[in-house]
Structure formats: structure tokens, C-alpha cells
């Protein structure tokens, strides 16, 4: 096979698709999803695993190389390993990873690894049990997430990336403790700046904490050397303490725009192909697929309209495209 390369109109090579398999979640993280009032997708609106596979079989020969399964919480969707097995068999997909909140990972890690997941990102916003439960708004979350980390290590996922959304006055006092983890374990801790949605303006405005401030505090402890970071080609910039097995990464959608390096598109659980996380641009792939049409022109169109950058504004939902929660698009 002689694969093509997907390029957008700004010359960026697009080879990475984040596939959301559900908009539902077993947590209610304060910055991500409102406690109540979410309008869930109906079952018949969701892409089946077979439909997801069909879309990937069109995109892989066009140049798709990497797939990350996300959500909502992907592990709440029934029989996720079946989807993993299907994707792992698509010729051309070289890299298959999963983003999870970790709560159900203990029961699935081994099967997922056997099915073809190579790497996991696990979200953990605090190292303090009560804090995690308060941010996630579900009891006993911390204990289950920790069991998920242990299972991820036992299953041999490498690298393990830890996603930490920073919030002033909520968990910003744990920047040093999270960074200290990278001296003990080969984990890649990534601090993420909170992005505004229409439902989280109090947090994304009033509790915004910049990764620049996090780095400044860490540099006061020790040297932080810029490094290439683990595989994944994501938006994070990575640093390492001397001799640490892990790294500290920062994802700075607000303080430092990284869109010029963007290599991805997103497929929502109901089959909308989104060229950017934010904004209102999306192409319906589900209905043409169900009508038996060729998806290629729809995918090419989405590539052509991929915007140069997002237009998020701190503390405002201008630019978020009416998004209520990142769980709707896969984050
Ligand atoms: N449920 C999985 C999880 O929590 O990892 C996957 C989906 S979640 C939407 C993907 C990532 O987006 C998580 O790391 C989460 O912390 C992050 N996220 C959610 N809402 C966010 C927001 N408003 N700003 C920044 N990151 C956010
Ligand atoms: Fe669920 Fe992930 Fe959103 Fe938290 S960040 S509510 S775990 S989708």
C-alpha cells in the first residue's frame, strides 16, 4: 500500500483522529460536565463499532496513522475491547491509545492491552482522595482511579500519561507534588489549562491557572530541561527534572496557542467529523455512511475547512461553538 498524506489548507499534516465512543460518563468533573441537564445522545444516534471501523477504513488509506479512543468515559460503553480489536486490524493504523478517567480501568486493562491498546492517558486532578472525589463529584473515585493506574502498569501500557486540569484555589497547590511523581515513576504528568465551555465559565474564568505559573514554581525547585517527551505527538511541551524517569508536560490552549502544530481531527460519538475541538464546524459522516455513500469527499471537505486556530477567550463561551461540555466532543 502506498498511503497518501492528509494535509489541510495550511499545510498541516493530519494523521491523528480522536474517536469519541460515548457522550456519557461515570464522573461529573466540575470543569467538564454539568451535574445535571445534559442532553444525552440516543442509542440509534451513536455510531456502532462496525460504523466506526468503516470510517477508519476510509481514512487510513488517506493517511490516518493514529487513533485515540475517548469520550465521555469510553469504558462505560459496552464491550469496548471489541472496538479496540476492530481498530487494531485496520491496515495503516500504527498507534492506538485510550483516554480514560481510570475508574473502570482495573477491570479492563489486561483485555484492552490484549486487544491492541498500546498507551493510556489517565485523568487525575489531585493526589488527595477527598479532593478527587469533590472535583469528580462521585464518591470513591480516587481509590478506583488508583487501582486503574496499578492495572495500567501491570498490563504494560507505556508510556502512562497523567492529565491534570489546573484550577486556582482547587488544586494548584499540588503542582509540586505532581511534578515530584515524575522523579519516582516513568509517568508523564501533563498540566492542562482549563478551556471555557458554556457550562464552566465560573471555573474557566475565575479559577483559571496558567501553566506558565506552574512552570515558574517548578523551576524554583530545580532545573527543568526541555525534552522531546513521550510518543504521541500531542499539543504538550515537555520538561524533565535532572535524572527523573518521567516528564512534566504543559498543555496551554489559553496562554500559548499551539494550533500551528495541530495534527488532528475528532469523530464524535454520533458520527460528526470535527476539524477543531472548538467552533461549530463539523461534517456529518454518519448519515452518508448509513446511506451507503462514499465518505471520502466528506472527509476531504472537512480537511479543507479545518481552521487555522481556535478562538477561545478566557472566561467566555465566545469561540467554544456552543459546546456545553468537552465530553461531547472527546476533549
Ligand atoms: N473521560 C476521559 C478522561 O477524563 O480522561 C476522556 C474524556 S475527557 C473529555 C478528555 C480530557 O479532557 C481529560 O483529561 C479531561 O481532564 C480534559 N478536559 C475536560 N474538560 C476540560 C476543560 N474544560 N478544559 C481542559 N481540559 C478538559
Ligand atoms: Fe467524565 Fe472525563 Fe469529563 Fe471527567 S473529564 S466528566 S471523567 S468525560
mmCIF file of C-alpha atoms and ligand atoms in Angstrom:
data_model
loop_
_atom_site.group_PDB
_atom_site.id
_atom_site.type_symbol
_atom_site.label_atom_id
_atom_site.label_comp_id
_atom_site.label_asym_id
_atom_site.label_seq_id
_atom_site.Cartn_x
_atom_site.Cartn_y
_atom_site.Cartn_z
ATOM 1 C CA UNK A 1 0.000 0.000 0.000
ATOM 2 C CA UNK A 2 1.216 3.479 -0.809
ATOM 3 C CA UNK A 3 -0.628 5.683 1.671
ATOM 4 C CA UNK A 4 -1.488 9.270 0.958
ATOM 5 C CA UNK A 5 -0.920 12.158 3.310
ATOM 6 C CA UNK A 6 -3.866 14.179 4.608
ATOM 7 C CA UNK A 7 -2.967 17.866 4.561
ATOM 8 C CA UNK A 8 -5.198 20.779 5.479
ATOM 9 C CA UNK A 9 -5.228 24.108 3.659
ATOM 10 C CA UNK A 10 -2.487 25.459 5.976
ATOM 11 C CA UNK A 11 -0.149 22.621 5.062
ATOM 12 C CA UNK A 12 -0.554 20.813 8.363
ATOM 13 C CA UNK A 13 -0.348 17.068 8.109
ATOM 14 C CA UNK A 14 -3.385 15.473 9.740
ATOM 15 C CA UNK A 15 -2.760 11.893 10.788
ATOM 16 C CA UNK A 16 -4.469 11.616 14.143
ATOM 17 C CA UNK A 17 -8.135 11.022 14.939
ATOM 18 C CA UNK A 18 -9.705 11.164 18.381
ATOM 19 C CA UNK A 19 -12.690 8.862 18.350
ATOM 20 C CA UNK A 20 -15.337 9.502 20.982
ATOM 21 C CA UNK A 21 -17.415 6.400 21.673
ATOM 22 C CA UNK A 22 -19.934 7.895 24.088
ATOM 23 C CA UNK A 23 -21.012 11.255 25.484
ATOM 24 C CA UNK A 24 -21.860 9.634 28.826
ATOM 25 C CA UNK A 25 -19.617 9.473 31.857
ATOM 26 C CA UNK A 26 -19.487 7.908 35.301
ATOM 27 C CA UNK A 27 -17.945 11.111 36.734
ATOM 28 C CA UNK A 28 -19.061 14.735 36.676
ATOM 29 C CA UNK A 29 -15.768 16.669 36.777
ATOM 30 C CA UNK A 30 -16.610 20.243 37.708
ATOM 31 C CA UNK A 31 -14.713 21.787 34.787
ATOM 32 C CA UNK A 32 -16.025 19.325 32.203
ATOM 33 C CA UNK A 33 -19.659 18.449 32.665
ATOM 34 C CA UNK A 34 -22.632 19.993 34.485
ATOM 35 C CA UNK A 35 -24.070 17.884 37.307
ATOM 36 C CA UNK A 36 -27.450 17.676 35.624
ATOM 37 C CA UNK A 37 -29.270 18.730 32.494
ATOM 38 C CA UNK A 38 -27.066 17.049 29.862
ATOM 39 C CA UNK A 39 -28.978 16.075 26.768
ATOM 40 C CA UNK A 40 -27.659 12.534 26.075
ATOM 41 C CA UNK A 41 -27.439 11.038 22.616
ATOM 42 C CA UNK A 42 -29.953 8.314 21.847
ATOM 43 C CA UNK A 43 -28.650 4.828 21.140
ATOM 44 C CA UNK A 44 -29.617 4.950 17.453
ATOM 45 C CA UNK A 45 -27.694 8.232 17.113
ATOM 46 C CA UNK A 46 -24.444 6.592 18.227
ATOM 47 C CA UNK A 47 -22.105 5.093 15.668
ATOM 48 C CA UNK A 48 -21.918 1.329 16.040
ATOM 49 C CA UNK A 49 -18.465 -0.248 16.344
ATOM 50 C CA UNK A 50 -18.873 -1.521 12.808
ATOM 51 C CA UNK A 51 -19.598 2.023 11.592
ATOM 52 C CA UNK A 52 -16.567 3.419 13.393
ATOM 53 C CA UNK A 53 -14.431 0.731 11.769
ATOM 54 C CA UNK A 54 -15.864 1.582 8.340
ATOM 55 C CA UNK A 55 -14.942 5.253 8.741
ATOM 56 C CA UNK A 56 -11.402 4.348 9.811
ATOM 57 C CA UNK A 57 -11.061 2.016 6.835
ATOM 58 C CA UNK A 58 -11.770 5.015 4.595
ATOM 59 C CA UNK A 59 -9.422 7.358 6.459
ATOM 60 C CA UNK A 60 -6.435 5.039 6.894
ATOM 61 C CA UNK A 61 -5.565 4.877 3.172
ATOM 62 C CA UNK A 62 -5.945 8.673 3.105
ATOM 63 C CA UNK A 63 -3.140 8.991 5.687
ATOM 64 C CA UNK A 64 -4.632 8.342 9.122
ATOM 65 C CA UNK A 65 -1.994 6.763 11.379
ATOM 66 C CA UNK A 66 -3.054 7.301 14.972
ATOM 67 C CA UNK A 67 -6.307 6.752 16.781
ATOM 68 C CA UNK A 68 -7.189 7.627 20.351
ATOM 69 C CA UNK A 69 -10.399 6.315 21.874
ATOM 70 C CA UNK A 70 -12.041 8.827 24.177
ATOM 71 C CA UNK A 71 -15.451 10.025 25.363
ATOM 72 C CA UNK A 72 -17.258 10.912 27.742
ATOM 73 C CA UNK A 73 -15.817 7.945 29.512
ATOM 74 C CA UNK A 74 -15.051 5.296 26.901
ATOM 75 C CA UNK A 75 -15.095 2.436 29.399
ATOM 76 C CA UNK A 76 -18.783 2.971 30.165
ATOM 77 C CA UNK A 77 -19.618 1.855 26.622
ATOM 78 C CA UNK A 78 -20.343 -1.853 26.465
ATOM 79 C CA UNK A 79 -17.647 -4.197 25.193
ATOM 80 C CA UNK A 80 -15.050 -1.578 24.318
ATOM 81 C CA UNK A 81 -12.360 -4.255 23.715
ATOM 82 C CA UNK A 82 -14.375 -5.360 20.683
ATOM 83 C CA UNK A 83 -13.927 -1.926 19.111
ATOM 84 C CA UNK A 84 -10.234 -1.995 20.001
ATOM 85 C CA UNK A 85 -9.820 -5.334 18.247
ATOM 86 C CA UNK A 86 -11.574 -3.989 15.156
ATOM 87 C CA UNK A 87 -9.432 -0.835 15.005
ATOM 88 C CA UNK A 88 -6.209 -2.764 15.627
ATOM 89 C CA UNK A 89 -6.891 -4.702 12.445
ATOM 90 C CA UNK A 90 -7.308 -1.678 10.186
ATOM 91 C CA UNK A 91 -4.235 -1.593 7.905
ATOM 92 C CA UNK A 92 -2.290 1.645 8.328
ATOM 93 C CA UNK A 93 -3.308 2.439 11.919
ATOM 94 C CA UNK A 94 0.004 2.236 13.739
ATOM 95 C CA UNK A 95 -0.827 3.786 17.057
ATOM 96 C CA UNK A 96 -3.888 3.037 19.178
ATOM 97 C CA UNK A 97 -4.385 4.657 22.557
ATOM 98 C CA UNK A 98 -7.079 5.395 25.119
ATOM 99 C CA UNK A 99 -8.047 8.377 27.287
ATOM 100 C CA UNK A 100 -9.884 7.376 30.434
ATOM 101 C CA UNK A 101 -10.740 8.651 33.874
ATOM 102 C CA UNK A 102 -9.363 5.335 35.168
ATOM 103 C CA UNK A 103 -12.377 4.450 37.318
ATOM 104 C CA UNK A 104 -13.189 1.224 35.440
ATOM 105 C CA UNK A 105 -9.702 0.518 34.142
ATOM 106 C CA UNK A 106 -8.849 -2.117 36.740
ATOM 107 C CA UNK A 107 -11.425 -4.482 35.240
ATOM 108 C CA UNK A 108 -10.438 -3.846 31.626
ATOM 109 C CA UNK A 109 -6.698 -3.088 31.414
ATOM 110 C CA UNK A 110 -5.483 -6.555 30.553
ATOM 111 C CA UNK A 111 -8.176 -7.237 27.976
ATOM 112 C CA UNK A 112 -7.616 -3.835 26.377
ATOM 113 C CA UNK A 113 -3.878 -4.482 26.134
ATOM 114 C CA UNK A 114 -4.512 -7.862 24.511
ATOM 115 C CA UNK A 115 -6.990 -6.258 22.117
ATOM 116 C CA UNK A 116 -4.416 -3.724 20.929
ATOM 117 C CA UNK A 117 -4.363 -0.602 23.141
ATOM 118 C CA UNK A 118 -0.728 0.467 23.399
ATOM 119 C CA UNK A 119 -0.865 3.546 25.621
ATOM 120 C CA UNK A 120 -3.238 5.220 28.061
ATOM 121 C CA UNK A 121 -3.832 8.729 29.321
ATOM 122 C CA UNK A 122 -5.471 8.768 32.734
ATOM 123 C CA UNK A 123 -7.051 11.888 34.195
ATOM 124 C CA UNK A 124 -6.205 12.640 37.823
ATOM 125 C CA UNK A 125 -6.741 16.145 39.140
ATOM 126 C CA UNK A 126 -5.442 15.713 42.671
ATOM 127 C CA UNK A 127 -3.346 13.381 44.788
ATOM 128 C CA UNK A 128 -5.706 13.888 47.722
ATOM 129 C CA UNK A 129 -8.593 11.383 47.843
ATOM 130 C CA UNK A 130 -11.296 13.773 49.125
ATOM 131 C CA UNK A 131 -10.293 16.375 46.572
ATOM 132 C CA UNK A 132 -10.551 13.961 43.678
ATOM 133 C CA UNK A 133 -13.991 12.883 44.854
ATOM 134 C CA UNK A 134 -15.048 16.529 45.222
ATOM 135 C CA UNK A 135 -13.827 17.507 41.725
ATOM 136 C CA UNK A 136 -15.254 14.335 40.133
ATOM 137 C CA UNK A 137 -18.481 14.668 42.135
ATOM 138 C CA UNK A 138 -18.726 10.923 42.567
ATOM 139 C CA UNK A 139 -17.764 9.065 45.795
ATOM 140 C CA UNK A 140 -14.843 6.652 45.998
ATOM 141 C CA UNK A 141 -13.341 7.900 42.719
ATOM 142 C CA UNK A 142 -9.771 8.256 43.980
ATOM 143 C CA UNK A 143 -9.497 4.662 45.182
ATOM 144 C CA UNK A 144 -10.820 3.294 41.901
ATOM 145 C CA UNK A 145 -8.574 5.540 39.793
ATOM 146 C CA UNK A 146 -5.509 4.420 41.759
ATOM 147 C CA UNK A 147 -6.482 0.797 41.137
ATOM 148 C CA UNK A 148 -6.733 1.782 37.469
ATOM 149 C CA UNK A 149 -3.163 3.128 37.465
ATOM 150 C CA UNK A 150 -1.893 -0.080 39.065
ATOM 151 C CA UNK A 151 -3.726 -2.155 36.468
ATOM 152 C CA UNK A 152 -2.363 0.027 33.652
ATOM 153 C CA UNK A 153 1.195 -0.572 34.873
ATOM 154 C CA UNK A 154 0.590 -4.302 35.285
ATOM 155 C CA UNK A 155 -0.843 -4.516 31.760
ATOM 156 C CA UNK A 156 2.345 -2.940 30.404
ATOM 157 C CA UNK A 157 0.916 0.252 28.890
ATOM 158 C CA UNK A 158 3.764 2.613 28.058
ATOM 159 C CA UNK A 159 4.017 5.460 28.395
ATOM 160 C CA UNK A 160 1.447 6.303 31.039
ATOM 161 C CA UNK A 161 0.371 9.922 30.812
ATOM 162 C CA UNK A 162 -1.420 11.643 33.679
ATOM 163 C CA UNK A 163 -3.746 14.521 32.760
ATOM 164 C CA UNK A 164 -4.167 17.205 35.424
ATOM 165 C CA UNK A 165 -6.514 20.131 34.784
ATOM 166 C CA UNK A 166 -5.203 23.013 36.888
ATOM 167 C CA UNK A 167 -7.616 25.223 38.813
ATOM 168 C CA UNK A 168 -6.620 28.118 41.067
ATOM 169 C CA UNK A 169 -7.601 27.546 44.666
ATOM 170 C CA UNK A 170 -8.708 23.995 43.890
ATOM 171 C CA UNK A 171 -5.566 22.004 43.051
ATOM 172 C CA UNK A 172 -2.875 24.495 42.005
ATOM 173 C CA UNK A 173 -1.135 23.878 45.341
ATOM 174 C CA UNK A 174 -0.347 20.345 44.104
ATOM 175 C CA UNK A 175 1.810 21.315 41.136
ATOM 176 C CA UNK A 176 4.991 20.433 43.037
ATOM 177 C CA UNK A 177 3.583 17.133 44.351
ATOM 178 C CA UNK A 178 2.504 16.050 40.873
ATOM 179 C CA UNK A 179 5.880 17.016 39.419
ATOM 180 C CA UNK A 180 7.619 15.056 42.211
ATOM 181 C CA UNK A 181 5.878 11.925 40.909
ATOM 182 C CA UNK A 182 7.954 12.165 37.727
ATOM 183 C CA UNK A 183 11.118 11.694 39.805
ATOM 184 C CA UNK A 184 9.791 8.412 41.146
ATOM 185 C CA UNK A 185 7.976 6.887 38.192
ATOM 186 C CA UNK A 186 8.271 6.921 34.399
ATOM 187 C CA UNK A 187 4.988 8.800 34.209
ATOM 188 C CA UNK A 188 4.357 11.854 32.069
ATOM 189 C CA UNK A 189 2.368 14.349 34.109
ATOM 190 C CA UNK A 190 0.652 16.907 31.898
ATOM 191 C CA UNK A 191 -0.795 20.069 33.341
ATOM 192 C CA UNK A 192 -3.737 21.337 31.292
ATOM 193 C CA UNK A 193 -5.173 24.844 31.272
ATOM 194 C CA UNK A 194 -8.927 24.769 31.674
ATOM 195 C CA UNK A 195 -10.787 25.617 28.481
ATOM 196 C CA UNK A 196 -14.083 27.501 28.561
ATOM 197 C CA UNK A 197 -17.401 25.908 27.707
ATOM 198 C CA UNK A 198 -20.808 27.460 28.243
ATOM 199 C CA UNK A 199 -21.266 25.424 31.439
ATOM 200 C CA UNK A 200 -17.930 26.043 33.169
ATOM 201 C CA UNK A 201 -17.455 29.814 32.916
ATOM 202 C CA UNK A 202 -17.117 30.285 36.661
ATOM 203 C CA UNK A 203 -14.151 27.881 36.693
ATOM 204 C CA UNK A 204 -12.578 28.743 33.340
ATOM 205 C CA UNK A 205 -12.802 32.450 34.187
ATOM 206 C CA UNK A 206 -12.442 32.746 37.970
ATOM 207 C CA UNK A 207 -10.261 29.702 38.676
ATOM 208 C CA UNK A 208 -8.007 29.807 35.624
ATOM 209 C CA UNK A 209 -4.426 28.815 36.444
ATOM 210 C CA UNK A 210 -1.765 29.263 33.813
ATOM 211 C CA UNK A 211 0.782 26.554 33.039
ATOM 212 C CA UNK A 212 3.361 29.330 32.826
ATOM 213 C CA UNK A 213 2.884 29.927 36.565
ATOM 214 C CA UNK A 214 3.128 26.192 37.211
ATOM 215 C CA UNK A 215 6.465 26.023 35.365
ATOM 216 C CA UNK A 216 7.759 29.100 37.185
ATOM 217 C CA UNK A 217 7.103 27.410 40.524
ATOM 218 C CA UNK A 218 8.757 24.166 39.415
ATOM 219 C CA UNK A 219 11.848 25.990 38.161
ATOM 220 C CA UNK A 220 12.244 27.475 41.632
ATOM 221 C CA UNK A 221 12.736 23.897 42.926
ATOM 222 C CA UNK A 222 15.151 22.527 40.360
ATOM 223 C CA UNK A 223 16.325 22.716 36.743
ATOM 224 C CA UNK A 224 13.675 21.786 34.188
ATOM 225 C CA UNK A 225 15.255 20.768 30.945
ATOM 226 C CA UNK A 226 13.108 20.894 27.776
ATOM 227 C CA UNK A 227 12.801 17.392 26.295
ATOM 228 C CA UNK A 228 11.066 15.822 23.358
ATOM 229 C CA UNK A 229 8.590 13.923 25.504
ATOM 230 C CA UNK A 230 6.884 10.604 25.070
ATOM 231 C CA UNK A 231 5.418 9.361 21.791
ATOM 232 C CA UNK A 232 2.042 10.787 20.898
ATOM 233 C CA UNK A 233 2.800 13.986 19.002
ATOM 234 C CA UNK A 234 0.249 15.878 21.022
ATOM 235 C CA UNK A 235 -0.052 19.531 21.946
ATOM 236 C CA UNK A 236 2.046 19.216 25.116
ATOM 237 C CA UNK A 237 5.508 20.713 25.615
ATOM 238 C CA UNK A 238 7.660 18.564 27.896
ATOM 239 C CA UNK A 239 10.365 19.133 30.539
ATOM 240 C CA UNK A 240 12.387 16.882 32.795
ATOM 241 C CA UNK A 241 13.951 17.273 36.231
ATOM 242 C CA UNK A 242 17.592 16.050 36.299
ATOM 243 C CA UNK A 243 17.668 12.243 36.094
ATOM 244 C CA UNK A 244 13.898 11.909 36.504
ATOM 245 C CA UNK A 245 12.384 8.857 34.767
ATOM 246 C CA UNK A 246 9.210 10.784 33.924
ATOM 247 C CA UNK A 247 8.482 14.196 32.449
ATOM 248 C CA UNK A 248 6.331 17.224 33.166
ATOM 249 C CA UNK A 249 4.235 18.424 30.245
ATOM 250 C CA UNK A 250 2.150 21.534 29.789
ATOM 251 C CA UNK A 251 -0.879 21.884 27.535
ATOM 252 C CA UNK A 252 -1.553 25.558 27.081
ATOM 253 C CA UNK A 253 -4.581 26.179 24.888
ATOM 254 C CA UNK A 254 -5.189 29.526 26.562
ATOM 255 C CA UNK A 255 -1.826 31.111 27.428
ATOM 256 C CA UNK A 256 0.089 29.823 24.425
ATOM 257 C CA UNK A 257 -1.696 28.683 21.336
ATOM 258 C CA UNK A 258 -0.305 25.513 19.777
ATOM 259 C CA UNK A 259 -2.701 25.295 16.828
ATOM 260 C CA UNK A 260 0.096 25.715 14.286
ATOM 261 C CA UNK A 261 1.204 22.182 15.230
ATOM 262 C CA UNK A 262 -2.309 20.682 15.155
ATOM 263 C CA UNK A 263 -2.306 17.231 13.543
ATOM 264 C CA UNK A 264 -5.770 16.004 14.472
ATOM 265 C CA UNK A 265 -9.463 15.800 13.829
ATOM 266 C CA UNK A 266 -12.238 14.435 16.012
ATOM 267 C CA UNK A 267 -15.053 11.998 15.443
ATOM 268 C CA UNK A 268 -17.946 12.459 17.864
ATOM 269 C CA UNK A 269 -19.952 9.547 19.208
ATOM 270 C CA UNK A 270 -22.786 10.416 16.788
ATOM 271 C CA UNK A 271 -20.512 10.495 13.767
ATOM 272 C CA UNK A 272 -19.690 14.167 13.281
ATOM 273 C CA UNK A 273 -16.172 14.743 11.973
ATOM 274 C CA UNK A 274 -14.847 17.896 13.650
ATOM 275 C CA UNK A 275 -11.774 19.642 12.261
ATOM 276 C CA UNK A 276 -11.263 21.569 15.533
ATOM 277 C CA UNK A 277 -12.200 20.826 19.157
ATOM 278 C CA UNK A 278 -13.982 24.166 19.367
ATOM 279 C CA UNK A 279 -16.128 26.121 16.956
ATOM 280 C CA UNK A 280 -19.211 24.927 15.147
ATOM 281 C CA UNK A 281 -17.590 23.235 12.129
ATOM 282 C CA UNK A 282 -18.474 19.590 11.738
ATOM 283 C CA UNK A 283 -19.343 17.203 8.932
ATOM 284 C CA UNK A 284 -21.980 14.549 9.360
ATOM 285 C CA UNK A 285 -20.379 11.227 8.345
ATOM 286 C CA UNK A 286 -22.991 9.006 9.960
ATOM 287 C CA UNK A 287 -25.903 9.716 7.629
ATOM 288 C CA UNK A 288 -23.933 9.421 4.363
ATOM 289 C CA UNK A 289 -22.401 6.208 5.733
ATOM 290 C CA UNK A 290 -25.860 4.818 6.516
ATOM 291 C CA UNK A 291 -26.987 5.780 3.007
ATOM 292 C CA UNK A 292 -24.053 3.854 1.576
ATOM 293 C CA UNK A 293 -22.343 6.947 0.118
ATOM 294 C CA UNK A 294 -18.612 7.376 -0.420
ATOM 295 C CA UNK A 295 -17.250 9.172 2.668
ATOM 296 C CA UNK A 296 -14.070 10.384 1.065
ATOM 297 C CA UNK A 297 -15.449 13.677 -0.335
ATOM 298 C CA UNK A 298 -16.936 14.486 3.084
ATOM 299 C CA UNK A 299 -13.593 13.852 4.780
ATOM 300 C CA UNK A 300 -11.703 15.903 2.175
ATOM 301 C CA UNK A 301 -14.144 18.764 2.684
ATOM 302 C CA UNK A 302 -13.584 18.670 6.468
ATOM 303 C CA UNK A 303 -9.817 18.822 5.936
ATOM 304 C CA UNK A 304 -10.204 21.815 3.614
ATOM 305 C CA UNK A 305 -12.207 23.812 6.156
ATOM 306 C CA UNK A 306 -10.008 22.972 9.157
ATOM 307 C CA UNK A 307 -9.494 26.398 10.754
ATOM 308 C CA UNK A 308 -6.072 27.887 11.336
ATOM 309 C CA UNK A 309 -6.677 28.137 15.083
ATOM 310 C CA UNK A 310 -9.305 28.094 17.786
ATOM 311 C CA UNK A 311 -10.769 31.364 19.034
ATOM 312 C CA UNK A 312 -11.265 30.637 22.696
ATOM 313 C CA UNK A 313 -11.402 33.549 25.095
ATOM 314 C CA UNK A 314 -10.665 33.005 28.773
ATOM 315 C CA UNK A 315 -13.838 33.142 30.874
ATOM 316 C CA UNK A 316 -16.151 33.467 27.871
ATOM 317 C CA UNK A 317 -18.007 30.963 25.736
ATOM 318 C CA UNK A 318 -17.301 33.033 22.626
ATOM 319 C CA UNK A 319 -15.377 30.645 20.399
ATOM 320 C CA UNK A 320 -16.488 27.439 22.083
ATOM 321 C CA UNK A 321 -19.132 26.915 19.414
ATOM 322 C CA UNK A 322 -21.935 26.413 21.921
ATOM 323 C CA UNK A 323 -20.174 23.458 23.486
ATOM 324 C CA UNK A 324 -21.599 22.634 26.927
ATOM 325 C CA UNK A 325 -19.020 20.008 27.885
ATOM 326 C CA UNK A 326 -15.792 18.643 26.432
ATOM 327 C CA UNK A 327 -17.303 15.199 26.989
ATOM 328 C CA UNK A 328 -19.499 15.939 23.948
ATOM 329 C CA UNK A 329 -16.549 16.109 21.572
ATOM 330 C CA UNK A 330 -13.999 13.882 23.261
ATOM 331 C CA UNK A 331 -11.719 16.569 24.721
HETATM 332 N N1 LIG B 1 -13.254 10.665 30.404
HETATM 333 C C1 LIG B 1 -11.935 10.621 29.895
HETATM 334 C C2 LIG B 1 -10.978 11.402 30.768
HETATM 335 O O1 LIG B 1 -11.454 12.106 31.669
HETATM 336 O O2 LIG B 1 -9.771 11.307 30.550
HETATM 337 C C3 LIG B 1 -11.798 11.078 28.460
HETATM 338 C C4 LIG B 1 -12.584 12.276 28.013
HETATM 339 S S1 LIG B 1 -12.113 13.829 28.767
HETATM 340 C C5 LIG B 1 -13.222 14.945 27.973
HETATM 341 C C6 LIG B 1 -10.511 14.133 27.997
HETATM 342 C C7 LIG B 1 -9.641 15.137 28.725
HETATM 343 O O3 LIG B 1 -10.239 16.416 28.646
HETATM 344 C C8 LIG B 1 -9.425 14.853 30.214
HETATM 345 O O4 LIG B 1 -8.050 14.846 30.508
HETATM 346 C C9 LIG B 1 -10.104 15.993 30.909
HETATM 347 O O5 LIG B 1 -9.469 16.310 32.112
HETATM 348 C C10 LIG B 1 -9.993 17.088 29.874
HETATM 349 N N2 LIG B 1 -10.980 18.140 29.986
HETATM 350 C C11 LIG B 1 -12.316 18.036 30.122
HETATM 351 N N3 LIG B 1 -12.899 19.265 30.158
HETATM 352 C C12 LIG B 1 -11.897 20.170 30.065
HETATM 353 C C13 LIG B 1 -11.839 21.588 30.026
HETATM 354 N N4 LIG B 1 -12.945 22.325 30.095
HETATM 355 N N5 LIG B 1 -10.628 22.176 29.896
HETATM 356 C C14 LIG B 1 -9.500 21.428 29.792
HETATM 357 N N6 LIG B 1 -9.480 20.097 29.815
HETATM 358 C C15 LIG B 1 -10.661 19.462 29.954
HETATM 359 FE FE1 LIG B 2 -16.058 12.449 32.526
HETATM 360 FE FE2 LIG B 2 -13.620 12.806 31.547
HETATM 361 FE FE3 LIG B 2 -15.407 14.810 31.586
HETATM 362 FE FE4 LIG B 2 -14.423 13.978 33.886
HETATM 363 S S1 LIG B 2 -13.244 14.909 32.214
HETATM 364 S S2 LIG B 2 -16.603 14.375 33.452
HETATM 365 S S3 LIG B 2 -14.129 11.863 33.519
HETATM 366 S S4 LIG B 2 -15.541 12.975 30.413
#
